[in-house]
Amino acid sequence: MKRNLRLFIIIFVSFLMFFLLNVKPVNAASANISGKTSAQKGESVTITASVNAGAWNLTLSGAGQSVQLVGQTNTTGNASDSKSITFVANSDTTFTLTGDITDYNEEIPRNVSKSTTVKVSEKTQSVPTQTNNNQSQNATNNNNNKKSNNANLSNLGIRPNDFSGFKAWTTTYNVTVPENVGTIEVYAKAQDSKAKVTGIGKKQLQKGKNIASVIVTAEDGTKKTYTINITRKEETTENKEDEQEENTDGEGAEVTEEIKANGLLELNIGDLNLSPEFQSDIYEYTVKYTGEDTRLDINTVATNEDYAIEIIGNEDLKEGENLITILVSDLEGNNIANYQITVIKSLIDEEELLQQLQREKEEKKDKMIMIGCVVAIVLAIIIIFIILRKRNREEYTNEYSRANNRKNNQLEDFDENMRYKGNSRNRQNKRADKEEYSYNYSKMYDDDSNKRKNRGKRFK
């Protein structure tokens, strides 16, 4: 019994240790860059890079300085490390954290590319207390010097085939022009005379959908974009055949190719992927960005080196959707092409977060399966233990019963022997008593005879 119990304990402890040694920790490898994002000129600012991983090779750089974070864990699970850069803020400074990290339970490293920008403002000067008259005068001056934030249009349209129903608060309009209209002119007027309007002028139309964007910049820098979606009807079959005949001339074909490629020849935003892939005649794109930068590095090349390129909306990018407009115009200021890029900015890489959650879910599932296996094994061991214990108890009961039977048989045999021996002894005793009785009787008889003889002699 003790031996079976000892075997059960050994097996249970072995499986428990196996389970504990094979449970994987949660995948939590990460790298972050933190610190103040705004400071006054001359202020001392510290930017810190931190990492939690199994192995890491990172570089924190900015403000003319650079520090390395290189290492790996010496224990089970991920380890943490951090490095900092301290600088005196004189102008807007961007810090970047690049390199790769590897989780303790993974073999493939993951790239890290994060950044943060410290915005520097002029140091606030203390203003001495003035009299009530001076305060009133200053308030009046401030009101007079306050810049307008009016970025509305009072009028907007195209020539020819203009549309109706313009309202200052409506920023998107749709219009369809015939297929023979290859060029239109966008006109607009701002409500505030101090506001600046861009995106007006002549615009060449491609077949299908075209976009004309008019940007209004208020006196204080507030921007507002009005968008006109212009659909040029497709040509009929007869017109297409006529166009093909006209384009048999080399000069006509060259003009068609020039119109098709007019605008930008190249457009890229750092290492981000544009969706769809860039083409000169595609004017709407979407790009996803993860990080804390408020401005993206946009590189453009125009189809004509004399064209002017203006990028609007690439300042102070907020989390969520941001609209960046790229205007291409000729030397006379006529609009050639407008490109719109919708930037979806997030501080956390949602795809990486989803992958991590998926990995955690799979690891949790594996853990539950392993727990279930351990529980099943433990239950099987308990059942086997109970069966063995019951069997041993039955064997012990049977053996005890057999021993009792043997004991009872022996007692019966002993009693029988004792009865037999008792009967023999009784017979022997009876014989001995009989012999003793016969002896005593004979002796008594002899004694009486002698007494009688002696009595007769005394009287003589």
Coordinates of C-alpha atoms in Angstrom, one line a residue, residues 1-11 385:
M1 CA 0.0 0.0 0.0
K2 CA 2.7 2.5 0.9
R3 CA 4.7 1.5 -2.2
N4 CA 1.7 2.4 -4.5
L5 CA 1.2 5.7 -2.7
R6 CA 4.9 6.6 -3.1
L7 CA 4.7 5.7 -6.8
F8 CA 1.7 7.9 -7.3
I9 CA 3.4 10.9 -5.7
I10 CA 6.5 10.5 -7.8
I11 CA 4.5 10.4 -11.1
F385 CA -4.4 4.3 -7.7

